[in-house]
Amino acid sequence: MNKEIWNEQIRQDILEEIKEYLYLYLFKETKITNVYSSIKKLFNLNDTDILTLKKIHFLLSLQVKDFIEILPQLIRNLTHSTNKEKIKSIGRIQGQINWNKTYKKRFEQGYNDKSLYICNLRQKQYDLPENQLLKYLLKNILEILNTLHIKEKVDIDYWQDTIKNEYIIIKHINKNIHLQNITDISHIPPKILEKTIKNRNNLYQTVAKCYKLYESLFIKNNKQELITLIEKQILKPLNNNQLYEIYIFFNLINNFNNEHLKIGLLHPKNDYTAKIRKNNKTINIYYQHTPNEFKTKSKYNKLNYYYDLQITTKQPDIIIEYEENNKKTYRIIEIKRTKDPNYIRQSIYKVYGYLKDYEEIQLKKQYPAILIIWDGIKIEKEIKNQELIILTRKEFLKYKEKIL
């Protein structure tokens, strides 16, 4: 078993070194923290990634959290107006009987029909501006939740579980009968927002605050609002092995100027993670993602042709793709947060398995594979023309520019 080699101080030091990049990490085992972390820039994220960040951090915001918490109480106490009307009723009583009007009506009709009543009926009217804003907000939050496709509940308090709980609550609230009779509106004029803020029921102020954040992010596209929001609720990996992996990844890219670097969010659906263009060369750095060429040329994958094995591609932690003059070469990086000799030996064997599996791929001639560990090994002789080199964290930090 790989014994825990980090104490809390080491973990915090690692987090501190990469804190400006942490907002890019959206894999499962992360949890929202209330620790403030400054973000220098949003890099060159594309519009799709920016929208994903908006959705996730809006749903995780304090404004949405407060909104969700007050919803059950608000639905029970929706603001309303009361309309009074007189109705003619035969055989049953609706509201309060107006006897003067009832006798008069019966007299007009011969005074024989004792089943006739004139009633004063009070009807509550919920189709008011404040409730229209509420319905607008509920509808749009539900649309955002649906686009994220987070369906399963998890036992640990990951950020996805927070969003899943919001989905369950809002989907239930949307079935309320009073909401069904409130007008759908496509935008919120200032007058409606003002009425919501000034409503005597203080719960509507929470609705207004939530809407104002939605408006700033999704209607006004305020990037500074997004940055400020992210800084207050950074998602941090709970798993130290994953933390060490992204520590290595972010250290690979942090020496490049923003003008040379195009980066994507780190989540399973992204095609690439980072793209660097410099001097007519392109470098793609993949984290937990396998380029198509690896899938098609994997010897392991080809066994699916002969056997019903349902094999999936085995992927190294990081793959670096170098493209120049329409030719591509690759380098494989495997990361193990260990200093245990037995586990290091097992990891070496695993990397040699990658080299055999992908030998049809045009790998780099020099050091096609790199195993990065935490510590526990030292170089005895000068390394030349080896398929695999092993680097500790300190050695990686020393030679990381040469890797790229």
PDB file of C-alpha atoms in Angstrom, residues 267-268 270-273 285-292 314-319:
ATOM      1  CA  HIS A 267     -13.017  18.239 -17.503  1.00  0.00           C
ATOM      2  CA  PRO A 268     -13.688  14.916 -19.258  1.00  0.00           C
ATOM      3  CA  ASN A 270     -12.723  18.698 -23.466  1.00  0.00           C
ATOM      4  CA  ASP A 271     -10.860  17.667 -26.632  1.00  0.00           C
ATOM      5  CA  TYR A 272      -7.595  19.204 -25.494  1.00  0.00           C
ATOM      6  CA  THR A 273      -6.442  20.903 -22.372  1.00  0.00           C
ATOM      7  CA  ILE A 285      -0.934  19.128 -23.763  1.00  0.00           C
ATOM      8  CA  TYR A 286      -3.671  16.615 -22.939  1.00  0.00           C
ATOM      9  CA  TYR A 287      -4.662  15.866 -19.357  1.00  0.00           C
ATOM     10  CA  GLN A 288      -6.729  12.707 -18.806  1.00  0.00           C
ATOM     11  CA  HIS A 289      -7.624  12.693 -22.487  1.00  0.00           C
ATOM     12  CA  THR A 290      -6.411  10.478 -25.322  1.00  0.00           C
ATOM     13  CA  PRO A 291      -5.888  11.810 -28.869  1.00  0.00           C
ATOM     14  CA  ASN A 292      -7.688   9.837 -31.580  1.00  0.00           C
ATOM     15  CA  LYS A 314      -5.678   3.106 -21.439  1.00  0.00           C
ATOM     16  CA  GLN A 315      -4.559   6.685 -21.081  1.00  0.00           C
ATOM     17  CA  PRO A 316      -1.439   8.139 -19.475  1.00  0.00           C
ATOM     18  CA  ASP A 317      -1.970  11.093 -17.157  1.00  0.00           C
ATOM     19  CA  ILE A 318      -0.517  13.580 -19.645  1.00  0.00           C
ATOM     20  CA  ILE A 319       0.194  13.293 -23.367  1.00  0.00           C
TER      21      ILE A 319
END
